[in-house]
């Protein structure tokens, strides 16, 4: 545990500690109109009992679309890099 | 009851310490993963309501429900952290193949 | 891996896949959904691939890449199909068609035939996540196989 690594980390933790200490109490979230609206209207508007699914795929669908795009891009990168590594070893990557 | 938030912040700070103190690339990736877990924990704690049930109406009791939006964001974050971890691991495999080392002091190219 | 591991993996593989499909298809009624069910199915694929690793076999990556691209297109297509009102409009909910039954407010027993486009999007996301996990696992297994050979 070197001091020059530990001190900046302690500084970061001090900021995080202050922000966590000044936040509202645990277990009593402030009044949120958006979440109240979701809980009240999700069943008749989307027909799904699971409100988390309704938020993911209906109300905040663009989030999920961006997440699927990030996943697709990252997997494309993994495929390209692994193909490069295997071709350097003269492995036939056509059928695998 | 602020101790729960402070503990998740301690998890994030632990991950950051692992990131900046170690030289091995795999350990840096592990530190990023620990920080990610802290962020997920904090997001779930933000939506918790005391004495509430999960926001699912199938056979639900008539009790208040926790906030659904932080849970959806946590789900998104988990999948994105998986994708970035897989990409970082394959890049570290490539670095190990090109330079024969995983120590960031010996890899070079990042020094200038 | 040894013969015991291969036998047990072959025995458990269909059960893991069926459990993942159950989580996906009940994603709008019970805890779970596309991501979680896809991860369960991908763990089944990973178990199969790791148990067959000694025979120098990995999962076929090409078929999984095709499935991933098609499922992303399917997700965006169901999102764009609601463009008569807005992007990501749930045009099947409360319409009386497939997955279009009306559900009343409050606690109920849960009918499978509800949810509008949410079950279709669950299936698309599950296929994408499962194939992504399987691609990563098969890539790393291929690299480890040929590292061991060298």
PDB file of N, CA and C in Angstrom, chain C residues 43-144:
ATOM      1  N   UNK C  43     -25.224 -19.344 -20.502  1.00  0.00           N
ATOM      2  CA  UNK C  43     -24.458 -20.186 -19.575  1.00  0.00           C
ATOM      3  C   UNK C  43     -24.567 -21.653 -19.971  1.00  0.00           C
ATOM      4  N   UNK C  44     -25.717 -22.043 -20.540  1.00  0.00           N
ATOM      5  CA  UNK C  44     -25.828 -23.404 -21.070  1.00  0.00           C
ATOM      6  C   UNK C  44     -24.869 -23.636 -22.221  1.00  0.00           C
ATOM      7  N   UNK C  45     -24.804 -22.669 -23.162  1.00  0.00           N
ATOM      8  CA  UNK C  45     -23.861 -22.790 -24.283  1.00  0.00           C
ATOM      9  C   UNK C  45     -22.411 -22.859 -23.777  1.00  0.00           C
ATOM     10  N   UNK C  46     -22.106 -22.033 -22.758  1.00  0.00           N
ATOM     11  CA  UNK C  46     -20.739 -22.003 -22.236  1.00  0.00           C
ATOM     12  C   UNK C  46     -20.389 -23.329 -21.587  1.00  0.00           C
ATOM     13  N   UNK C  47     -21.382 -23.912 -20.857  1.00  0.00           N
ATOM     14  CA  UNK C  47     -21.138 -25.213 -20.243  1.00  0.00           C
ATOM     15  C   UNK C  47     -20.835 -26.267 -21.308  1.00  0.00           C
ATOM     16  N   UNK C  48     -21.612 -26.260 -22.385  1.00  0.00           N
ATOM     17  CA  UNK C  48     -21.385 -27.227 -23.475  1.00  0.00           C
ATOM     18  C   UNK C  48     -19.997 -27.039 -24.078  1.00  0.00           C
ATOM     19  N   UNK C  49     -19.642 -25.761 -24.373  1.00  0.00           N
ATOM     20  CA  UNK C  49     -18.368 -25.512 -25.051  1.00  0.00           C
ATOM     21  C   UNK C  49     -17.187 -25.876 -24.168  1.00  0.00           C
ATOM     22  N   UNK C  50     -17.288 -25.562 -22.868  1.00  0.00           N
ATOM     23  CA  UNK C  50     -16.151 -25.849 -21.985  1.00  0.00           C
ATOM     24  C   UNK C  50     -16.000 -27.348 -21.772  1.00  0.00           C
ATOM     25  N   UNK C  51     -17.130 -28.073 -21.732  1.00  0.00           N
ATOM     26  CA  UNK C  51     -17.010 -29.516 -21.537  1.00  0.00           C
ATOM     27  C   UNK C  51     -16.453 -30.208 -22.784  1.00  0.00           C
ATOM     28  N   UNK C  52     -16.617 -29.589 -23.964  1.00  0.00           N
ATOM     29  CA  UNK C  52     -16.090 -30.182 -25.202  1.00  0.00           C
ATOM     30  C   UNK C  52     -14.724 -29.633 -25.573  1.00  0.00           C
ATOM     31  N   UNK C  53     -14.081 -28.929 -24.676  1.00  0.00           N
ATOM     32  CA  UNK C  53     -12.882 -28.203 -25.040  1.00  0.00           C
ATOM     33  C   UNK C  53     -11.735 -29.152 -25.390  1.00  0.00           C
ATOM     34  N   UNK C  54     -11.715 -30.321 -24.758  1.00  0.00           N
ATOM     35  CA  UNK C  54     -10.591 -31.238 -24.954  1.00  0.00           C
ATOM     36  C   UNK C  54     -10.624 -31.829 -26.365  1.00  0.00           C
ATOM     37  N   UNK C  55     -11.808 -31.854 -26.988  1.00  0.00           N
ATOM     38  CA  UNK C  55     -11.896 -32.408 -28.345  1.00  0.00           C
ATOM     39  C   UNK C  55     -11.623 -31.354 -29.410  1.00  0.00           C
ATOM     40  N   UNK C  56     -11.099 -30.215 -28.995  1.00  0.00           N
ATOM     41  CA  UNK C  56     -10.779 -29.118 -29.919  1.00  0.00           C
ATOM     42  C   UNK C  56     -12.007 -28.656 -30.685  1.00  0.00           C
ATOM     43  N   UNK C  57     -13.093 -28.584 -29.966  1.00  0.00           N
ATOM     44  CA  UNK C  57     -14.323 -28.095 -30.578  1.00  0.00           C
ATOM     45  C   UNK C  57     -14.767 -26.862 -29.814  1.00  0.00           C
ATOM     46  N   UNK C  58     -15.209 -25.865 -30.536  1.00  0.00           N
ATOM     47  CA  UNK C  58     -15.855 -24.725 -29.894  1.00  0.00           C
ATOM     48  C   UNK C  58     -17.183 -24.518 -30.603  1.00  0.00           C
ATOM     49  N   UNK C  59     -17.965 -23.576 -30.085  1.00  0.00           N
ATOM     50  CA  UNK C  59     -19.240 -23.286 -30.741  1.00  0.00           C
ATOM     51  C   UNK C  59     -18.967 -22.618 -32.082  1.00  0.00           C
ATOM     52  N   UNK C  60     -19.894 -22.786 -33.015  1.00  0.00           N
ATOM     53  CA  UNK C  60     -19.725 -22.169 -34.325  1.00  0.00           C
ATOM     54  C   UNK C  60     -20.057 -20.687 -34.224  1.00  0.00           C
ATOM     55  N   UNK C  61     -19.057 -19.862 -34.546  1.00  0.00           N
ATOM     56  CA  UNK C  61     -19.258 -18.430 -34.344  1.00  0.00           C
ATOM     57  C   UNK C  61     -20.116 -17.798 -35.426  1.00  0.00           C
ATOM     58  N   UNK C  62     -20.064 -18.387 -36.647  1.00  0.00           N
ATOM     59  CA  UNK C  62     -20.759 -17.737 -37.766  1.00  0.00           C
ATOM     60  C   UNK C  62     -22.253 -17.693 -37.548  1.00  0.00           C
ATOM     61  N   UNK C  63     -22.822 -18.804 -37.096  1.00  0.00           N
ATOM     62  CA  UNK C  63     -24.277 -18.861 -36.917  1.00  0.00           C
ATOM     63  C   UNK C  63     -24.694 -17.905 -35.809  1.00  0.00           C
ATOM     64  N   UNK C  64     -23.834 -17.762 -34.778  1.00  0.00           N
ATOM     65  CA  UNK C  64     -24.202 -16.841 -33.700  1.00  0.00           C
ATOM     66  C   UNK C  64     -24.105 -15.385 -34.143  1.00  0.00           C
ATOM     67  N   UNK C  65     -23.131 -15.074 -35.025  1.00  0.00           N
ATOM     68  CA  UNK C  65     -23.080 -13.681 -35.509  1.00  0.00           C
ATOM     69  C   UNK C  65     -24.299 -13.350 -36.348  1.00  0.00           C
ATOM     70  N   UNK C  66     -24.746 -14.324 -37.168  1.00  0.00           N
ATOM     71  CA  UNK C  66     -25.944 -14.079 -37.984  1.00  0.00           C
ATOM     72  C   UNK C  66     -27.159 -13.869 -37.083  1.00  0.00           C
ATOM     73  N   UNK C  67     -27.280 -14.701 -36.022  1.00  0.00           N
ATOM     74  CA  UNK C  67     -28.420 -14.569 -35.105  1.00  0.00           C
ATOM     75  C   UNK C  67     -28.394 -13.212 -34.413  1.00  0.00           C
ATOM     76  N   UNK C  68     -27.193 -12.754 -34.035  1.00  0.00           N
ATOM     77  CA  UNK C  68     -27.108 -11.481 -33.321  1.00  0.00           C
ATOM     78  C   UNK C  68     -27.534 -10.317 -34.218  1.00  0.00           C
ATOM     79  N   UNK C  69     -27.046 -10.321 -35.476  1.00  0.00           N
ATOM     80  CA  UNK C  69     -27.430  -9.226 -36.380  1.00  0.00           C
ATOM     81  C   UNK C  69     -28.932  -9.236 -36.636  1.00  0.00           C
ATOM     82  N   UNK C  70     -29.486 -10.445 -36.864  1.00  0.00           N
ATOM     83  CA  UNK C  70     -30.918 -10.522 -37.152  1.00  0.00           C
ATOM     84  C   UNK C  70     -31.754 -10.077 -35.960  1.00  0.00           C
ATOM     85  N   UNK C  71     -31.303 -10.411 -34.733  1.00  0.00           N
ATOM     86  CA  UNK C  71     -32.109 -10.025 -33.570  1.00  0.00           C
ATOM     87  C   UNK C  71     -32.037  -8.523 -33.324  1.00  0.00           C
ATOM     88  N   UNK C  72     -30.897  -7.903 -33.620  1.00  0.00           N
ATOM     89  CA  UNK C  72     -30.837  -6.440 -33.490  1.00  0.00           C
ATOM     90  C   UNK C  72     -31.762  -5.787 -34.514  1.00  0.00           C
ATOM     91  N   UNK C  73     -31.782  -6.345 -35.744  1.00  0.00           N
ATOM     92  CA  UNK C  73     -32.700  -5.820 -36.758  1.00  0.00           C
ATOM     93  C   UNK C  73     -34.151  -6.008 -36.339  1.00  0.00           C
ATOM     94  N   UNK C  74     -34.441  -7.157 -35.713  1.00  0.00           N
ATOM     95  CA  UNK C  74     -35.815  -7.430 -35.267  1.00  0.00           C
ATOM     96  C   UNK C  74     -36.234  -6.441 -34.186  1.00  0.00           C
ATOM     97  N   UNK C  75     -35.314  -6.145 -33.256  1.00  0.00           N
ATOM     98  CA  UNK C  75     -35.609  -5.179 -32.188  1.00  0.00           C
ATOM     99  C   UNK C  75     -35.909  -3.803 -32.781  1.00  0.00           C
ATOM    100  N   UNK C  76     -35.033  -3.342 -33.682  1.00  0.00           N
ATOM    101  CA  UNK C  76     -35.243  -2.024 -34.278  1.00  0.00           C
ATOM    102  C   UNK C  76     -36.489  -2.016 -35.155  1.00  0.00           C
ATOM    103  N   UNK C  77     -36.796  -3.172 -35.780  1.00  0.00           N
ATOM    104  CA  UNK C  77     -37.985  -3.242 -36.611  1.00  0.00           C
ATOM    105  C   UNK C  77     -39.264  -3.131 -35.801  1.00  0.00           C
ATOM    106  N   UNK C  78     -39.314  -3.816 -34.641  1.00  0.00           N
ATOM    107  CA  UNK C  78     -40.505  -3.676 -33.789  1.00  0.00           C
ATOM    108  C   UNK C  78     -40.608  -2.282 -33.210  1.00  0.00           C
ATOM    109  N   UNK C  79     -39.441  -1.634 -33.008  1.00  0.00           N
ATOM    110  CA  UNK C  79     -39.507  -0.248 -32.537  1.00  0.00           C
ATOM    111  C   UNK C  79     -40.047   0.657 -33.634  1.00  0.00           C
ATOM    112  N   UNK C  80     -39.625   0.412 -34.877  1.00  0.00           N
ATOM    113  CA  UNK C  80     -40.040   1.293 -35.969  1.00  0.00           C
ATOM    114  C   UNK C  80     -41.446   0.990 -36.449  1.00  0.00           C
ATOM    115  N   UNK C  81     -41.988  -0.193 -36.091  1.00  0.00           N
ATOM    116  CA  UNK C  81     -43.328  -0.539 -36.555  1.00  0.00           C
ATOM    117  C   UNK C  81     -44.392   0.322 -35.892  1.00  0.00           C
ATOM    118  N   UNK C  82     -44.038   0.975 -34.776  1.00  0.00           N
ATOM    119  CA  UNK C  82     -45.014   1.850 -34.133  1.00  0.00           C
ATOM    120  C   UNK C  82     -44.917   3.279 -34.585  1.00  0.00           C
ATOM    121  N   UNK C  83     -44.281   3.497 -35.722  1.00  0.00           N
ATOM    122  CA  UNK C  83     -44.015   4.878 -36.151  1.00  0.00           C
ATOM    123  C   UNK C  83     -45.263   5.628 -36.586  1.00  0.00           C
ATOM    124  N   UNK C  84     -46.408   4.936 -36.672  1.00  0.00           N
ATOM    125  CA  UNK C  84     -47.623   5.687 -37.006  1.00  0.00           C
ATOM    126  C   UNK C  84     -47.992   6.648 -35.868  1.00  0.00           C
ATOM    127  N   UNK C  85     -47.593   6.291 -34.613  1.00  0.00           N
ATOM    128  CA  UNK C  85     -47.765   7.235 -33.506  1.00  0.00           C
ATOM    129  C   UNK C  85     -46.433   7.852 -33.100  1.00  0.00           C
ATOM    130  N   UNK C  86     -45.494   7.004 -32.695  1.00  0.00           N
ATOM    131  CA  UNK C  86     -44.170   7.501 -32.308  1.00  0.00           C
ATOM    132  C   UNK C  86     -43.226   6.313 -32.292  1.00  0.00           C
ATOM    133  N   UNK C  87     -41.946   6.599 -32.203  1.00  0.00           N
ATOM    134  CA  UNK C  87     -40.952   5.535 -32.083  1.00  0.00           C
ATOM    135  C   UNK C  87     -41.168   4.804 -30.761  1.00  0.00           C
ATOM    136  N   UNK C  88     -41.069   3.486 -30.778  1.00  0.00           N
ATOM    137  CA  UNK C  88     -41.314   2.633 -29.622  1.00  0.00           C
ATOM    138  C   UNK C  88     -42.750   2.743 -29.123  1.00  0.00           C
ATOM    139  N   UNK C  89     -43.711   2.993 -30.032  1.00  0.00           N
ATOM    140  CA  UNK C  89     -45.108   2.970 -29.620  1.00  0.00           C
ATOM    141  C   UNK C  89     -45.586   1.525 -29.547  1.00  0.00           C
ATOM    142  N   UNK C  90     -46.281   1.199 -28.465  1.00  0.00           N
ATOM    143  CA  UNK C  90     -46.716  -0.179 -28.248  1.00  0.00           C
ATOM    144  C   UNK C  90     -48.030  -0.399 -28.991  1.00  0.00           C
ATOM    145  N   UNK C  91     -47.918  -0.753 -30.294  1.00  0.00           N
ATOM    146  CA  UNK C  91     -49.130  -0.771 -31.116  1.00  0.00           C
ATOM    147  C   UNK C  91     -49.955  -2.025 -30.936  1.00  0.00           C
ATOM    148  N   UNK C  92     -49.429  -3.043 -30.263  1.00  0.00           N
ATOM    149  CA  UNK C  92     -50.180  -4.294 -30.098  1.00  0.00           C
ATOM    150  C   UNK C  92     -50.950  -4.346 -28.784  1.00  0.00           C
ATOM    151  N   UNK C  93     -50.629  -3.451 -27.836  1.00  0.00           N
ATOM    152  CA  UNK C  93     -51.269  -3.530 -26.526  1.00  0.00           C
ATOM    153  C   UNK C  93     -52.730  -3.131 -26.616  1.00  0.00           C
ATOM    154  N   UNK C  94     -53.587  -3.890 -25.930  1.00  0.00           N
ATOM    155  CA  UNK C  94     -55.030  -3.647 -25.856  1.00  0.00           C
ATOM    156  C   UNK C  94     -55.698  -3.651 -27.227  1.00  0.00           C
ATOM    157  N   UNK C  95     -55.104  -4.368 -28.215  1.00  0.00           N
ATOM    158  CA  UNK C  95     -55.683  -4.368 -29.552  1.00  0.00           C
ATOM    159  C   UNK C  95     -56.484  -5.626 -29.819  1.00  0.00           C
ATOM    160  N   UNK C  96     -56.416  -6.611 -28.935  1.00  0.00           N
ATOM    161  CA  UNK C  96     -57.158  -7.840 -29.147  1.00  0.00           C
ATOM    162  C   UNK C  96     -56.471  -8.826 -30.058  1.00  0.00           C
ATOM    163  N   UNK C  97     -55.343  -8.449 -30.627  1.00  0.00           N
ATOM    164  CA  UNK C  97     -54.596  -9.354 -31.502  1.00  0.00           C
ATOM    165  C   UNK C  97     -53.658 -10.209 -30.644  1.00  0.00           C
ATOM    166  N   UNK C  98     -52.585 -10.688 -31.251  1.00  0.00           N
ATOM    167  CA  UNK C  98     -51.603 -11.493 -30.521  1.00  0.00           C
ATOM    168  C   UNK C  98     -50.971 -10.660 -29.407  1.00  0.00           C
ATOM    169  N   UNK C  99     -50.914 -11.208 -28.208  1.00  0.00           N
ATOM    170  CA  UNK C  99     -50.391 -10.525 -27.020  1.00  0.00           C
ATOM    171  C   UNK C  99     -51.127  -9.220 -26.759  1.00  0.00           C
ATOM    172  N   UNK C 100     -52.390  -9.140 -27.115  1.00  0.00           N
ATOM    173  CA  UNK C 100     -53.078  -7.863 -27.022  1.00  0.00           C
ATOM    174  C   UNK C 100     -54.248  -7.850 -26.069  1.00  0.00           C
ATOM    175  N   UNK C 101     -54.272  -8.713 -25.065  1.00  0.00           N
ATOM    176  CA  UNK C 101     -55.398  -8.737 -24.147  1.00  0.00           C
ATOM    177  C   UNK C 101     -55.323  -7.573 -23.161  1.00  0.00           C
ATOM    178  N   UNK C 102     -56.480  -7.070 -22.779  1.00  0.00           N
ATOM    179  CA  UNK C 102     -56.501  -5.964 -21.832  1.00  0.00           C
ATOM    180  C   UNK C 102     -56.305  -6.495 -20.418  1.00  0.00           C
ATOM    181  N   UNK C 103     -55.515  -5.787 -19.638  1.00  0.00           N
ATOM    182  CA  UNK C 103     -55.281  -6.178 -18.251  1.00  0.00           C
ATOM    183  C   UNK C 103     -55.738  -5.027 -17.359  1.00  0.00           C
ATOM    184  N   UNK C 104     -56.368  -5.387 -16.243  1.00  0.00           N
ATOM    185  CA  UNK C 104     -56.905  -4.362 -15.347  1.00  0.00           C
ATOM    186  C   UNK C 104     -55.847  -3.935 -14.343  1.00  0.00           C
ATOM    187  N   UNK C 105     -56.060  -2.764 -13.753  1.00  0.00           N
ATOM    188  CA  UNK C 105     -55.081  -2.256 -12.798  1.00  0.00           C
ATOM    189  C   UNK C 105     -55.130  -3.061 -11.505  1.00  0.00           C
ATOM    190  N   UNK C 106     -53.975  -3.285 -10.935  1.00  0.00           N
ATOM    191  CA  UNK C 106     -53.903  -3.953  -9.657  1.00  0.00           C
ATOM    192  C   UNK C 106     -53.346  -5.357  -9.763  1.00  0.00           C
ATOM    193  N   UNK C 107     -53.337  -6.034  -8.627  1.00  0.00           N
ATOM    194  CA  UNK C 107     -52.771  -7.375  -8.579  1.00  0.00           C
ATOM    195  C   UNK C 107     -53.669  -8.361  -9.300  1.00  0.00           C
ATOM    196  N   UNK C 108     -53.071  -9.176 -10.161  1.00  0.00           N
ATOM    197  CA  UNK C 108     -53.838 -10.217 -10.842  1.00  0.00           C
ATOM    198  C   UNK C 108     -52.975 -11.460 -10.992  1.00  0.00           C
ATOM    199  N   UNK C 109     -53.587 -12.503 -11.578  1.00  0.00           N
ATOM    200  CA  UNK C 109     -52.876 -13.774 -11.654  1.00  0.00           C
ATOM    201  C   UNK C 109     -51.864 -13.797 -12.789  1.00  0.00           C
ATOM    202  N   UNK C 110     -52.022 -12.900 -13.765  1.00  0.00           N
ATOM    203  CA  UNK C 110     -51.075 -12.879 -14.865  1.00  0.00           C
ATOM    204  C   UNK C 110     -51.510 -13.719 -16.037  1.00  0.00           C
ATOM    205  N   UNK C 111     -51.826 -13.097 -17.151  1.00  0.00           N
ATOM    206  CA  UNK C 111     -52.204 -13.806 -18.365  1.00  0.00           C
ATOM    207  C   UNK C 111     -51.035 -13.699 -19.339  1.00  0.00           C
ATOM    208  N   UNK C 112     -50.703 -14.829 -19.997  1.00  0.00           N
ATOM    209  CA  UNK C 112     -49.549 -14.807 -20.902  1.00  0.00           C
ATOM    210  C   UNK C 112     -49.827 -13.968 -22.141  1.00  0.00           C
ATOM    211  N   UNK C 113     -51.089 -13.815 -22.493  1.00  0.00           N
ATOM    212  CA  UNK C 113     -51.454 -13.189 -23.771  1.00  0.00           C
ATOM    213  C   UNK C 113     -51.580 -11.674 -23.630  1.00  0.00           C
ATOM    214  N   UNK C 114     -50.718 -11.056 -22.839  1.00  0.00           N
ATOM    215  CA  UNK C 114     -50.753  -9.605 -22.693  1.00  0.00           C
ATOM    216  C   UNK C 114     -49.372  -9.056 -23.028  1.00  0.00           C
ATOM    217  N   UNK C 115     -49.286  -7.751 -23.054  1.00  0.00           N
ATOM    218  CA  UNK C 115     -47.961  -7.153 -23.146  1.00  0.00           C
ATOM    219  C   UNK C 115     -47.638  -6.447 -24.445  1.00  0.00           C
ATOM    220  N   UNK C 116     -48.426  -6.659 -25.507  1.00  0.00           N
ATOM    221  CA  UNK C 116     -48.142  -5.946 -26.747  1.00  0.00           C
ATOM    222  C   UNK C 116     -46.837  -6.390 -27.377  1.00  0.00           C
ATOM    223  N   UNK C 117     -45.968  -5.444 -27.697  1.00  0.00           N
ATOM    224  CA  UNK C 117     -44.702  -5.796 -28.358  1.00  0.00           C
ATOM    225  C   UNK C 117     -43.632  -6.186 -27.364  1.00  0.00           C
ATOM    226  N   UNK C 118     -43.921  -6.106 -26.052  1.00  0.00           N
ATOM    227  CA  UNK C 118     -42.865  -6.379 -25.062  1.00  0.00           C
ATOM    228  C   UNK C 118     -42.354  -7.828 -25.139  1.00  0.00           C
ATOM    229  N   UNK C 119     -43.223  -8.860 -25.303  1.00  0.00           N
ATOM    230  CA  UNK C 119     -42.672 -10.209 -25.455  1.00  0.00           C
ATOM    231  C   UNK C 119     -41.792 -10.379 -26.688  1.00  0.00           C
ATOM    232  N   UNK C 120     -42.163  -9.748 -27.816  1.00  0.00           N
ATOM    233  CA  UNK C 120     -41.316  -9.850 -29.002  1.00  0.00           C
ATOM    234  C   UNK C 120     -39.946  -9.215 -28.767  1.00  0.00           C
ATOM    235  N   UNK C 121     -39.955  -8.043 -28.086  1.00  0.00           N
ATOM    236  CA  UNK C 121     -38.666  -7.390 -27.814  1.00  0.00           C
ATOM    237  C   UNK C 121     -37.859  -8.194 -26.813  1.00  0.00           C
ATOM    238  N   UNK C 122     -38.553  -8.860 -25.847  1.00  0.00           N
ATOM    239  CA  UNK C 122     -37.847  -9.756 -24.930  1.00  0.00           C
ATOM    240  C   UNK C 122     -37.132 -10.852 -25.700  1.00  0.00           C
ATOM    241  N   UNK C 123     -37.841 -11.453 -26.693  1.00  0.00           N
ATOM    242  CA  UNK C 123     -37.231 -12.546 -27.464  1.00  0.00           C
ATOM    243  C   UNK C 123     -36.029 -12.026 -28.250  1.00  0.00           C
ATOM    244  N   UNK C 124     -36.172 -10.831 -28.864  1.00  0.00           N
ATOM    245  CA  UNK C 124     -35.071 -10.285 -29.654  1.00  0.00           C
ATOM    246  C   UNK C 124     -33.847 -10.023 -28.793  1.00  0.00           C
ATOM    247  N   UNK C 125     -34.076  -9.382 -27.619  1.00  0.00           N
ATOM    248  CA  UNK C 125     -32.947  -9.071 -26.746  1.00  0.00           C
ATOM    249  C   UNK C 125     -32.320 -10.349 -26.198  1.00  0.00           C
ATOM    250  N   UNK C 126     -33.152 -11.360 -25.902  1.00  0.00           N
ATOM    251  CA  UNK C 126     -32.609 -12.622 -25.391  1.00  0.00           C
ATOM    252  C   UNK C 126     -31.715 -13.282 -26.426  1.00  0.00           C
ATOM    253  N   UNK C 127     -32.153 -13.297 -27.698  1.00  0.00           N
ATOM    254  CA  UNK C 127     -31.302 -13.892 -28.737  1.00  0.00           C
ATOM    255  C   UNK C 127     -30.001 -13.123 -28.876  1.00  0.00           C
ATOM    256  N   UNK C 128     -30.092 -11.789 -28.784  1.00  0.00           N
ATOM    257  CA  UNK C 128     -28.872 -11.000 -28.937  1.00  0.00           C
ATOM    258  C   UNK C 128     -27.898 -11.250 -27.797  1.00  0.00           C
ATOM    259  N   UNK C 129     -28.407 -11.214 -26.549  1.00  0.00           N
ATOM    260  CA  UNK C 129     -27.507 -11.386 -25.404  1.00  0.00           C
ATOM    261  C   UNK C 129     -26.920 -12.795 -25.378  1.00  0.00           C
ATOM    262  N   UNK C 130     -27.748 -13.804 -25.660  1.00  0.00           N
ATOM    263  CA  UNK C 130     -27.249 -15.179 -25.630  1.00  0.00           C
ATOM    264  C   UNK C 130     -26.176 -15.381 -26.687  1.00  0.00           C
ATOM    265  N   UNK C 131     -26.406 -14.861 -27.912  1.00  0.00           N
ATOM    266  CA  UNK C 131     -25.391 -15.071 -28.946  1.00  0.00           C
ATOM    267  C   UNK C 131     -24.133 -14.258 -28.658  1.00  0.00           C
ATOM    268  N   UNK C 132     -24.293 -13.078 -28.029  1.00  0.00           N
ATOM    269  CA  UNK C 132     -23.098 -12.298 -27.702  1.00  0.00           C
ATOM    270  C   UNK C 132     -22.235 -13.032 -26.679  1.00  0.00           C
ATOM    271  N   UNK C 133     -22.872 -13.566 -25.617  1.00  0.00           N
ATOM    272  CA  UNK C 133     -22.113 -14.314 -24.609  1.00  0.00           C
ATOM    273  C   UNK C 133     -21.446 -15.532 -25.243  1.00  0.00           C
ATOM    274  N   UNK C 134     -22.201 -16.224 -26.115  1.00  0.00           N
ATOM    275  CA  UNK C 134     -21.647 -17.437 -26.727  1.00  0.00           C
ATOM    276  C   UNK C 134     -20.477 -17.096 -27.634  1.00  0.00           C
ATOM    277  N   UNK C 135     -20.545 -15.955 -28.344  1.00  0.00           N
ATOM    278  CA  UNK C 135     -19.433 -15.556 -29.211  1.00  0.00           C
ATOM    279  C   UNK C 135     -18.185 -15.274 -28.382  1.00  0.00           C
ATOM    280  N   UNK C 136     -18.361 -14.560 -27.265  1.00  0.00           N
ATOM    281  CA  UNK C 136     -17.192 -14.248 -26.425  1.00  0.00           C
ATOM    282  C   UNK C 136     -16.565 -15.528 -25.882  1.00  0.00           C
ATOM    283  N   UNK C 137     -17.425 -16.431 -25.370  1.00  0.00           N
ATOM    284  CA  UNK C 137     -16.902 -17.675 -24.798  1.00  0.00           C
ATOM    285  C   UNK C 137     -16.188 -18.496 -25.862  1.00  0.00           C
ATOM    286  N   UNK C 138     -16.768 -18.589 -27.077  1.00  0.00           N
ATOM    287  CA  UNK C 138     -16.142 -19.421 -28.107  1.00  0.00           C
ATOM    288  C   UNK C 138     -14.847 -18.798 -28.607  1.00  0.00           C
ATOM    289  N   UNK C 139     -14.787 -17.453 -28.670  1.00  0.00           N
ATOM    290  CA  UNK C 139     -13.534 -16.797 -29.077  1.00  0.00           C
ATOM    291  C   UNK C 139     -12.412 -17.110 -28.092  1.00  0.00           C
ATOM    292  N   UNK C 140     -12.707 -16.948 -26.795  1.00  0.00           N
ATOM    293  CA  UNK C 140     -11.657 -17.178 -25.804  1.00  0.00           C
ATOM    294  C   UNK C 140     -11.270 -18.644 -25.747  1.00  0.00           C
ATOM    295  N   UNK C 141     -12.245 -19.551 -25.943  1.00  0.00           N
ATOM    296  CA  UNK C 141     -11.909 -20.976 -25.914  1.00  0.00           C
ATOM    297  C   UNK C 141     -11.034 -21.340 -27.110  1.00  0.00           C
ATOM    298  N   UNK C 142     -11.334 -20.759 -28.297  1.00  0.00           N
ATOM    299  CA  UNK C 142     -10.506 -21.035 -29.477  1.00  0.00           C
ATOM    300  C   UNK C 142      -9.076 -20.564 -29.248  1.00  0.00           C
ATOM    301  N   UNK C 143      -8.927 -19.343 -28.700  1.00  0.00           N
ATOM    302  CA  UNK C 143      -7.578 -18.823 -28.463  1.00  0.00           C
ATOM    303  C   UNK C 143      -6.840 -19.699 -27.466  1.00  0.00           C
ATOM    304  N   UNK C 144      -7.527 -20.129 -26.391  1.00  0.00           N
ATOM    305  CA  UNK C 144      -6.863 -20.955 -25.390  1.00  0.00           C
ATOM    306  C   UNK C 144      -6.492 -22.313 -25.960  1.00  0.00           C
TER     307      UNK C 144
END
